[in-house]
Amino acid sequence: MSDTLDSKRIIVALDYANENDALRFVDQCDASLCRLKVGKELFTVAGPQLVKKLVNLGFDVFLDLKFHDIPNTVASACRAAADLGVWMMNVHASGGQLMMEKAWQSLEDLSATDRPKLIAVTVLTSMSQRDLEQIGIQVSLEQQVLRLAKLTQFAGLDGVVCSAQETTLLRKELSQSFLLVTPGIRLEGSSKDDQVRIVTPQDAIKNGSSYLVIGRPITQSKEPVTTLKIIYSTLNTL
Ligand code: C5P
């Protein structure tokens, strides 16, 4: 499992409706070029077999199932995910400290090389201040992200998923080794889709992102692998 922060900073979100479409992208790609994220849609149709297939092809796989349940259930789910050989997985920080601690403990007996990185989602990048108010959260979006990120660090996890709009603030408040994984990345002039808090790849890295999660700007482009390489070339100029 590769662990460098300097290369392969892009995690491509394999948000495809079926295994064949996902494998069409994967076949053009190379494990030295990017990491892959399997989310709820693809996992629901293609399941653990596809995850194992990607791992066996040499890809670092981020299993993005955002577990959020009672602590025991989340801990068992995290252990089952680790046994698939994934490189990274996540839970929702809003599941609370105990849930995150139990999830972490379920991986503790694994060696440092076998243990997947465990991160927590703070506030979804598709959510705005108004969305938070609607669910009864009275503090500012930034305060909520910071609160959940601090709780995640306190619970011992490796990092958080957040918007690259928040990374400058989080880098100041959290340890330098804490991973900041940022979706909501959009190229200059491309569609926002359903994302609200978006940032360009260059700004995300400048602001302190550890890894960029990029889906539609790559997977829905006419030449996905060319687009991926173009994004890397813009990062190399930083
Ligand atoms: O296509 P797009 O680049 O918007 O894809 C972003 C990916 O990151 C999606 O798979 C989405 O589920 C995931 N994600 C997100 N916001 C979070 C956590 C994960 O957009 N906070």
PDB file of C-alpha atoms and ligand atoms in Angstrom:
ATOM      1  CA  MET A   1       0.000   0.000   0.000  1.00  0.00           C
ATOM      2  CA  SER A   2       1.447   3.333  -1.055  1.00  0.00           C
ATOM      3  CA  ASP A   3       1.476   6.022   1.595  1.00  0.00           C
ATOM      4  CA  THR A   4       3.048   9.072  -0.019  1.00  0.00           C
ATOM      5  CA  LEU A   5       1.267  12.361   0.269  1.00  0.00           C
ATOM      6  CA  ASP A   6       3.216  13.842  -2.631  1.00  0.00           C
ATOM      7  CA  SER A   7       1.993  11.652  -5.469  1.00  0.00           C
ATOM      8  CA  LYS A   8      -1.399  10.151  -6.244  1.00  0.00           C
ATOM      9  CA  ARG A   9      -3.158  12.934  -4.395  1.00  0.00           C
ATOM     10  CA  ILE A  10      -6.228  12.437  -6.538  1.00  0.00           C
ATOM     11  CA  ILE A  11      -8.825   9.913  -5.472  1.00  0.00           C
ATOM     12  CA  VAL A  12     -11.208   9.331  -8.372  1.00  0.00           C
ATOM     13  CA  ALA A  13     -14.803   8.813  -7.212  1.00  0.00           C
ATOM     14  CA  LEU A  14     -16.007   5.768  -9.172  1.00  0.00           C
ATOM     15  CA  ASP A  15     -19.618   6.935  -9.074  1.00  0.00           C
ATOM     16  CA  TYR A  16     -20.832   4.612 -11.811  1.00  0.00           C
ATOM     17  CA  ALA A  17     -24.178   2.823 -11.915  1.00  0.00           C
ATOM     18  CA  ASN A  18     -22.686  -0.585 -12.615  1.00  0.00           C
ATOM     19  CA  GLU A  19     -19.471  -2.590 -12.505  1.00  0.00           C
ATOM     20  CA  ASN A  20     -18.925  -2.599 -16.295  1.00  0.00           C
ATOM     21  CA  ASP A  21     -18.959   1.182 -16.537  1.00  0.00           C
ATOM     22  CA  ALA A  22     -16.605   1.453 -13.550  1.00  0.00           C
ATOM     23  CA  LEU A  23     -14.218  -1.125 -15.014  1.00  0.00           C
ATOM     24  CA  ARG A  24     -14.172   0.698 -18.350  1.00  0.00           C
ATOM     25  CA  PHE A  25     -12.581   3.657 -16.546  1.00  0.00           C
ATOM     26  CA  VAL A  26     -10.350   1.413 -14.412  1.00  0.00           C
ATOM     27  CA  ASP A  27      -9.046  -0.445 -17.498  1.00  0.00           C
ATOM     28  CA  GLN A  28      -7.745   2.808 -18.992  1.00  0.00           C
ATOM     29  CA  CYS A  29      -6.210   3.819 -15.693  1.00  0.00           C
ATOM     30  CA  ASP A  30      -3.138   2.747 -13.799  1.00  0.00           C
ATOM     31  CA  ALA A  31      -2.680   2.207 -10.071  1.00  0.00           C
ATOM     32  CA  SER A  32       0.359   4.496 -10.195  1.00  0.00           C
ATOM     33  CA  LEU A  33      -1.844   7.365 -11.418  1.00  0.00           C
ATOM     34  CA  CYS A  34      -4.595   7.674  -8.827  1.00  0.00           C
ATOM     35  CA  ARG A  35      -6.481   6.093  -6.007  1.00  0.00           C
ATOM     36  CA  LEU A  36     -10.111   5.000  -6.388  1.00  0.00           C
ATOM     37  CA  LYS A  37     -13.169   5.690  -4.257  1.00  0.00           C
ATOM     38  CA  VAL A  38     -16.048   3.223  -4.171  1.00  0.00           C
ATOM     39  CA  GLY A  39     -19.184   4.798  -2.794  1.00  0.00           C
ATOM     40  CA  LYS A  40     -22.689   3.741  -1.892  1.00  0.00           C
ATOM     41  CA  GLU A  41     -24.085   3.409  -5.431  1.00  0.00           C
ATOM     42  CA  LEU A  42     -21.368   1.195  -6.873  1.00  0.00           C
ATOM     43  CA  PHE A  43     -20.969  -0.815  -3.661  1.00  0.00           C
ATOM     44  CA  THR A  44     -24.696  -1.498  -3.576  1.00  0.00           C
ATOM     45  CA  VAL A  45     -24.727  -2.878  -7.130  1.00  0.00           C
ATOM     46  CA  ALA A  46     -21.306  -4.506  -7.334  1.00  0.00           C
ATOM     47  CA  GLY A  47     -20.479  -5.285  -3.698  1.00  0.00           C
ATOM     48  CA  PRO A  48     -17.330  -6.512  -1.961  1.00  0.00           C
ATOM     49  CA  GLN A  49     -16.238  -8.593  -4.982  1.00  0.00           C
ATOM     50  CA  LEU A  50     -15.568  -5.447  -6.993  1.00  0.00           C
ATOM     51  CA  VAL A  51     -13.676  -3.880  -4.091  1.00  0.00           C
ATOM     52  CA  LYS A  52     -11.478  -6.988  -3.868  1.00  0.00           C
ATOM     53  CA  LYS A  53     -10.964  -6.916  -7.641  1.00  0.00           C
ATOM     54  CA  LEU A  54      -9.733  -3.300  -7.495  1.00  0.00           C
ATOM     55  CA  VAL A  55      -7.457  -4.098  -4.540  1.00  0.00           C
ATOM     56  CA  ASN A  56      -6.034  -7.092  -6.445  1.00  0.00           C
ATOM     57  CA  LEU A  57      -5.371  -4.825  -9.447  1.00  0.00           C
ATOM     58  CA  GLY A  58      -3.094  -2.860  -7.118  1.00  0.00           C
ATOM     59  CA  PHE A  59      -5.329   0.176  -6.499  1.00  0.00           C
ATOM     60  CA  ASP A  60      -5.555   1.912  -3.142  1.00  0.00           C
ATOM     61  CA  VAL A  61      -9.306   1.853  -2.518  1.00  0.00           C
ATOM     62  CA  PHE A  62     -11.174   4.366  -0.362  1.00  0.00           C
ATOM     63  CA  LEU A  63     -14.411   2.651   0.667  1.00  0.00           C
ATOM     64  CA  ASP A  64     -16.734   5.617   1.118  1.00  0.00           C
ATOM     65  CA  LEU A  65     -19.727   4.103   2.910  1.00  0.00           C
ATOM     66  CA  LYS A  66     -19.904   6.800   5.597  1.00  0.00           C
ATOM     67  CA  PHE A  67     -20.972   4.473   8.389  1.00  0.00           C
ATOM     68  CA  HIS A  68     -23.307   6.086  10.933  1.00  0.00           C
ATOM     69  CA  ASP A  69     -25.030   3.743  13.372  1.00  0.00           C
ATOM     70  CA  ILE A  70     -24.728   2.489  16.941  1.00  0.00           C
ATOM     71  CA  PRO A  71     -21.063   2.014  17.985  1.00  0.00           C
ATOM     72  CA  ASN A  72     -21.070  -1.787  17.897  1.00  0.00           C
ATOM     73  CA  THR A  73     -22.567  -1.935  14.398  1.00  0.00           C
ATOM     74  CA  VAL A  74     -20.162   0.652  13.023  1.00  0.00           C
ATOM     75  CA  ALA A  75     -17.176  -1.103  14.603  1.00  0.00           C
ATOM     76  CA  SER A  76     -18.167  -4.447  13.028  1.00  0.00           C
ATOM     77  CA  ALA A  77     -18.756  -2.809   9.645  1.00  0.00           C
ATOM     78  CA  CYS A  78     -15.334  -1.114   9.784  1.00  0.00           C
ATOM     79  CA  ARG A  79     -13.647  -4.407  10.567  1.00  0.00           C
ATOM     80  CA  ALA A  80     -15.459  -6.099   7.667  1.00  0.00           C
ATOM     81  CA  ALA A  81     -14.283  -3.288   5.358  1.00  0.00           C
ATOM     82  CA  ALA A  82     -10.691  -3.605   6.606  1.00  0.00           C
ATOM     83  CA  ASP A  83     -10.771  -7.311   5.809  1.00  0.00           C
ATOM     84  CA  LEU A  84     -11.454  -6.416   2.143  1.00  0.00           C
ATOM     85  CA  GLY A  85      -7.998  -4.823   2.021  1.00  0.00           C
ATOM     86  CA  VAL A  86      -9.118  -1.229   1.522  1.00  0.00           C
ATOM     87  CA  TRP A  87      -6.673   1.659   2.003  1.00  0.00           C
ATOM     88  CA  MET A  88      -9.147   4.110   3.555  1.00  0.00           C
ATOM     89  CA  MET A  89     -12.705   4.093   4.929  1.00  0.00           C
ATOM     90  CA  ASN A  90     -14.983   6.520   6.702  1.00  0.00           C
ATOM     91  CA  VAL A  91     -17.704   7.093   9.260  1.00  0.00           C
ATOM     92  CA  HIS A  92     -19.837  10.166  10.058  1.00  0.00           C
ATOM     93  CA  ALA A  93     -18.289  12.249  12.856  1.00  0.00           C
ATOM     94  CA  SER A  94     -21.808  13.202  13.917  1.00  0.00           C
ATOM     95  CA  GLY A  95     -22.176   9.575  15.093  1.00  0.00           C
ATOM     96  CA  GLY A  96     -20.222  10.777  18.144  1.00  0.00           C
ATOM     97  CA  GLN A  97     -17.011  10.114  20.038  1.00  0.00           C
ATOM     98  CA  LEU A  98     -17.905   6.633  21.294  1.00  0.00           C
ATOM     99  CA  MET A  99     -18.904   5.453  17.825  1.00  0.00           C
ATOM    100  CA  MET A 100     -15.592   6.695  16.386  1.00  0.00           C
ATOM    101  CA  GLU A 101     -13.534   5.197  19.236  1.00  0.00           C
ATOM    102  CA  LYS A 102     -15.183   1.789  18.805  1.00  0.00           C
ATOM    103  CA  ALA A 103     -14.575   1.960  15.045  1.00  0.00           C
ATOM    104  CA  TRP A 104     -10.904   2.723  15.700  1.00  0.00           C
ATOM    105  CA  GLN A 105     -10.593  -0.067  18.273  1.00  0.00           C
ATOM    106  CA  SER A 106     -11.972  -2.603  15.781  1.00  0.00           C
ATOM    107  CA  LEU A 107      -8.834  -2.050  13.649  1.00  0.00           C
ATOM    108  CA  GLU A 108      -6.282  -1.840  16.468  1.00  0.00           C
ATOM    109  CA  ASP A 109      -4.922  -5.372  16.150  1.00  0.00           C
ATOM    110  CA  LEU A 110      -3.969  -4.848  12.496  1.00  0.00           C
ATOM    111  CA  SER A 111      -0.350  -4.037  11.672  1.00  0.00           C
ATOM    112  CA  ALA A 112       0.439  -0.468  10.589  1.00  0.00           C
ATOM    113  CA  THR A 113       0.703  -1.566   6.937  1.00  0.00           C
ATOM    114  CA  ASP A 114      -2.574  -3.536   6.940  1.00  0.00           C
ATOM    115  CA  ARG A 115      -4.662  -1.048   8.911  1.00  0.00           C
ATOM    116  CA  PRO A 116      -6.785   1.147   6.633  1.00  0.00           C
ATOM    117  CA  LYS A 117      -6.879   4.858   7.296  1.00  0.00           C
ATOM    118  CA  LEU A 118     -10.046   5.712   9.179  1.00  0.00           C
ATOM    119  CA  ILE A 119     -11.465   9.174   8.616  1.00  0.00           C
ATOM    120  CA  ALA A 120     -14.748  10.889   9.475  1.00  0.00           C
ATOM    121  CA  VAL A 121     -17.105  13.073   7.477  1.00  0.00           C
ATOM    122  CA  THR A 122     -17.618  16.486   9.107  1.00  0.00           C
ATOM    123  CA  VAL A 123     -20.335  18.346   7.154  1.00  0.00           C
ATOM    124  CA  LEU A 124     -21.202  17.129   3.654  1.00  0.00           C
ATOM    125  CA  THR A 125     -19.872  19.461   0.954  1.00  0.00           C
ATOM    126  CA  SER A 126     -23.353  19.568  -0.593  1.00  0.00           C
ATOM    127  CA  MET A 127     -24.694  21.279   2.564  1.00  0.00           C
ATOM    128  CA  SER A 128     -25.035  25.003   3.153  1.00  0.00           C
ATOM    129  CA  GLN A 129     -25.597  27.047   6.311  1.00  0.00           C
ATOM    130  CA  ARG A 130     -29.339  26.963   5.603  1.00  0.00           C
ATOM    131  CA  ASP A 131     -29.325  23.152   5.451  1.00  0.00           C
ATOM    132  CA  LEU A 132     -27.675  23.057   8.890  1.00  0.00           C
ATOM    133  CA  GLU A 133     -30.274  25.455  10.318  1.00  0.00           C
ATOM    134  CA  GLN A 134     -33.039  23.198   8.982  1.00  0.00           C
ATOM    135  CA  ILE A 135     -31.704  20.276  11.029  1.00  0.00           C
ATOM    136  CA  GLY A 136     -31.401  22.375  14.167  1.00  0.00           C
ATOM    137  CA  ILE A 137     -27.695  23.255  14.110  1.00  0.00           C
ATOM    138  CA  GLN A 138     -27.406  26.851  15.290  1.00  0.00           C
ATOM    139  CA  VAL A 139     -23.640  27.418  15.024  1.00  0.00           C
ATOM    140  CA  SER A 140     -21.905  28.531  11.814  1.00  0.00           C
ATOM    141  CA  LEU A 141     -20.979  25.916   9.266  1.00  0.00           C
ATOM    142  CA  GLU A 142     -17.253  26.512   9.955  1.00  0.00           C
ATOM    143  CA  GLN A 143     -17.769  26.116  13.704  1.00  0.00           C
ATOM    144  CA  GLN A 144     -19.643  22.856  13.133  1.00  0.00           C
ATOM    145  CA  VAL A 145     -16.902  21.509  10.835  1.00  0.00           C
ATOM    146  CA  LEU A 146     -14.206  22.494  13.366  1.00  0.00           C
ATOM    147  CA  ARG A 147     -16.115  20.984  16.272  1.00  0.00           C
ATOM    148  CA  LEU A 148     -16.540  17.650  14.446  1.00  0.00           C
ATOM    149  CA  ALA A 149     -12.940  17.642  13.185  1.00  0.00           C
ATOM    150  CA  LYS A 150     -11.592  18.224  16.730  1.00  0.00           C
ATOM    151  CA  LEU A 151     -13.813  15.432  18.041  1.00  0.00           C
ATOM    152  CA  THR A 152     -12.490  13.139  15.300  1.00  0.00           C
ATOM    153  CA  GLN A 153      -8.878  13.919  16.215  1.00  0.00           C
ATOM    154  CA  PHE A 154      -9.669  13.410  19.912  1.00  0.00           C
ATOM    155  CA  ALA A 155     -11.200   9.995  19.111  1.00  0.00           C
ATOM    156  CA  GLY A 156      -7.865   9.025  17.510  1.00  0.00           C
ATOM    157  CA  LEU A 157      -8.870   8.805  13.840  1.00  0.00           C
ATOM    158  CA  ASP A 158      -6.530   9.657  10.942  1.00  0.00           C
ATOM    159  CA  GLY A 159      -8.405  12.615   9.519  1.00  0.00           C
ATOM    160  CA  VAL A 160     -11.613  14.055   8.158  1.00  0.00           C
ATOM    161  CA  VAL A 161     -13.547  14.589   4.969  1.00  0.00           C
ATOM    162  CA  CYS A 162     -14.292  18.310   4.625  1.00  0.00           C
ATOM    163  CA  SER A 163     -14.598  21.033   2.029  1.00  0.00           C
ATOM    164  CA  ALA A 164     -11.346  22.576   0.801  1.00  0.00           C
ATOM    165  CA  GLN A 165     -12.967  25.876   1.825  1.00  0.00           C
ATOM    166  CA  GLU A 166     -12.373  24.802   5.431  1.00  0.00           C
ATOM    167  CA  THR A 167      -8.850  23.382   5.201  1.00  0.00           C
ATOM    168  CA  THR A 168      -7.039  26.639   6.033  1.00  0.00           C
ATOM    169  CA  LEU A 169      -8.993  26.894   9.294  1.00  0.00           C
ATOM    170  CA  LEU A 170      -8.557  23.183  10.119  1.00  0.00           C
ATOM    171  CA  ARG A 171      -4.798  23.168   9.389  1.00  0.00           C
ATOM    172  CA  LYS A 172      -4.371  25.958  11.980  1.00  0.00           C
ATOM    173  CA  GLU A 173      -6.303  24.095  14.662  1.00  0.00           C
ATOM    174  CA  LEU A 174      -5.338  20.446  14.085  1.00  0.00           C
ATOM    175  CA  SER A 175      -2.087  18.483  13.895  1.00  0.00           C
ATOM    176  CA  GLN A 176      -0.103  18.706  10.639  1.00  0.00           C
ATOM    177  CA  SER A 177      -0.317  14.939  10.114  1.00  0.00           C
ATOM    178  CA  PHE A 178      -4.125  14.932  10.380  1.00  0.00           C
ATOM    179  CA  LEU A 179      -5.521  14.033   6.936  1.00  0.00           C
ATOM    180  CA  LEU A 180      -7.836  16.502   5.221  1.00  0.00           C
ATOM    181  CA  VAL A 181      -9.644  14.719   2.389  1.00  0.00           C
ATOM    182  CA  THR A 182     -11.610  17.114   0.222  1.00  0.00           C
ATOM    183  CA  PRO A 183     -14.435  16.421  -2.220  1.00  0.00           C
ATOM    184  CA  GLY A 184     -16.376  19.273  -3.864  1.00  0.00           C
ATOM    185  CA  ILE A 185     -13.493  19.912  -6.284  1.00  0.00           C
ATOM    186  CA  ARG A 186     -14.394  21.637  -9.533  1.00  0.00           C
ATOM    187  CA  LEU A 187     -12.223  22.751 -12.433  1.00  0.00           C
ATOM    188  CA  GLU A 188     -12.347  26.398 -13.436  1.00  0.00           C
ATOM    189  CA  GLY A 189     -15.603  26.957 -15.369  1.00  0.00           C
ATOM    190  CA  SER A 190     -17.006  23.421 -14.933  1.00  0.00           C
ATOM    191  CA  SER A 191     -20.494  22.585 -13.601  1.00  0.00           C
ATOM    192  CA  LYS A 192     -21.039  22.673  -9.816  1.00  0.00           C
ATOM    193  CA  ASP A 193     -23.555  19.778 -10.057  1.00  0.00           C
ATOM    194  CA  ASP A 194     -25.099  19.348  -6.582  1.00  0.00           C
ATOM    195  CA  GLN A 195     -21.988  20.524  -4.721  1.00  0.00           C
ATOM    196  CA  VAL A 196     -22.185  23.851  -2.876  1.00  0.00           C
ATOM    197  CA  ARG A 197     -18.810  24.468  -1.195  1.00  0.00           C
ATOM    198  CA  ILE A 198     -16.514  23.970  -4.188  1.00  0.00           C
ATOM    199  CA  VAL A 199     -12.802  24.743  -4.736  1.00  0.00           C
ATOM    200  CA  THR A 200     -10.393  24.237  -7.673  1.00  0.00           C
ATOM    201  CA  PRO A 201      -7.733  21.485  -7.413  1.00  0.00           C
ATOM    202  CA  GLN A 202      -4.894  24.036  -7.184  1.00  0.00           C
ATOM    203  CA  ASP A 203      -6.536  26.054  -4.411  1.00  0.00           C
ATOM    204  CA  ALA A 204      -7.418  22.891  -2.498  1.00  0.00           C
ATOM    205  CA  ILE A 205      -3.777  21.796  -2.399  1.00  0.00           C
ATOM    206  CA  LYS A 206      -2.589  25.323  -1.583  1.00  0.00           C
ATOM    207  CA  ASN A 207      -5.083  25.454   1.304  1.00  0.00           C
ATOM    208  CA  GLY A 208      -3.707  22.234   2.811  1.00  0.00           C
ATOM    209  CA  SER A 209      -5.738  19.330   1.397  1.00  0.00           C
ATOM    210  CA  SER A 210      -4.019  15.967   1.767  1.00  0.00           C
ATOM    211  CA  TYR A 211      -6.107  14.237  -0.920  1.00  0.00           C
ATOM    212  CA  LEU A 212      -8.579  15.503  -3.512  1.00  0.00           C
ATOM    213  CA  VAL A 213     -11.715  13.443  -4.188  1.00  0.00           C
ATOM    214  CA  ILE A 214     -12.828  14.150  -7.752  1.00  0.00           C
ATOM    215  CA  GLY A 215     -15.775  12.444  -9.425  1.00  0.00           C
ATOM    216  CA  ARG A 216     -17.849  13.925 -12.237  1.00  0.00           C
ATOM    217  CA  PRO A 217     -15.244  16.405 -13.542  1.00  0.00           C
ATOM    218  CA  ILE A 218     -13.149  13.318 -14.411  1.00  0.00           C
ATOM    219  CA  THR A 219     -15.629  10.467 -14.883  1.00  0.00           C
ATOM    220  CA  GLN A 220     -18.060  12.474 -17.018  1.00  0.00           C
ATOM    221  CA  SER A 221     -15.424  14.102 -19.180  1.00  0.00           C
ATOM    222  CA  LYS A 222     -14.975  12.810 -22.743  1.00  0.00           C
ATOM    223  CA  GLU A 223     -11.403  11.677 -21.984  1.00  0.00           C
ATOM    224  CA  PRO A 224     -11.319  10.835 -18.261  1.00  0.00           C
ATOM    225  CA  VAL A 225      -7.673   9.757 -18.052  1.00  0.00           C
ATOM    226  CA  THR A 226      -6.520  12.792 -20.070  1.00  0.00           C
ATOM    227  CA  THR A 227      -8.507  15.039 -17.716  1.00  0.00           C
ATOM    228  CA  LEU A 228      -6.885  13.341 -14.723  1.00  0.00           C
ATOM    229  CA  LYS A 229      -3.419  13.945 -16.202  1.00  0.00           C
ATOM    230  CA  ILE A 230      -4.260  17.584 -16.964  1.00  0.00           C
ATOM    231  CA  ILE A 231      -5.291  18.135 -13.341  1.00  0.00           C
ATOM    232  CA  TYR A 232      -1.995  16.631 -12.133  1.00  0.00           C
ATOM    233  CA  SER A 233      -0.088  18.909 -14.507  1.00  0.00           C
ATOM    234  CA  THR A 234      -1.802  21.969 -12.999  1.00  0.00           C
ATOM    235  CA  LEU A 235      -0.807  20.760  -9.515  1.00  0.00           C
ATOM    236  CA  ASN A 236       2.819  20.251 -10.584  1.00  0.00           C
ATOM    237  CA  THR A 237       3.118  23.952 -11.341  1.00  0.00           C
ATOM    238  CA  LEU A 238       2.363  24.888  -7.726  1.00  0.00           C
TER     239      LEU A 238
HETATM  240  O1  C5P B   1     -18.748  14.118  -8.690  1.00  0.00           O
HETATM  241  P1  C5P B   1     -18.162  14.786  -7.476  1.00  0.00           P
HETATM  242  O2  C5P B   1     -16.749  15.299  -7.728  1.00  0.00           O
HETATM  243  O3  C5P B   1     -19.078  15.816  -6.872  1.00  0.00           O
HETATM  244  O4  C5P B   1     -18.023  13.587  -6.437  1.00  0.00           O
HETATM  245  C1  C5P B   1     -17.693  13.805  -5.080  1.00  0.00           C
HETATM  246  C2  C5P B   1     -17.670  12.485  -4.383  1.00  0.00           C
HETATM  247  O5  C5P B   1     -17.293  12.709  -3.032  1.00  0.00           O
HETATM  248  C3  C5P B   1     -19.015  11.764  -4.355  1.00  0.00           C
HETATM  249  O6  C5P B   1     -18.732  10.377  -4.466  1.00  0.00           O
HETATM  250  C4  C5P B   1     -19.580  12.085  -2.978  1.00  0.00           C
HETATM  251  O7  C5P B   1     -20.359  11.039  -2.458  1.00  0.00           O
HETATM  252  C5  C5P B   1     -18.293  12.208  -2.143  1.00  0.00           C
HETATM  253  N1  C5P B   1     -18.400  13.060  -0.969  1.00  0.00           N
HETATM  254  C6  C5P B   1     -18.819  14.386  -1.023  1.00  0.00           C
HETATM  255  N2  C5P B   1     -18.904  15.124   0.127  1.00  0.00           N
HETATM  256  C7  C5P B   1     -18.558  14.603   1.297  1.00  0.00           C
HETATM  257  C8  C5P B   1     -18.122  13.275   1.366  1.00  0.00           C
HETATM  258  C9  C5P B   1     -18.032  12.535   0.196  1.00  0.00           C
HETATM  259  O8  C5P B   1     -19.094  14.883  -2.106  1.00  0.00           O
HETATM  260  N3  C5P B   1     -18.564  15.356   2.374  1.00  0.00           N
END
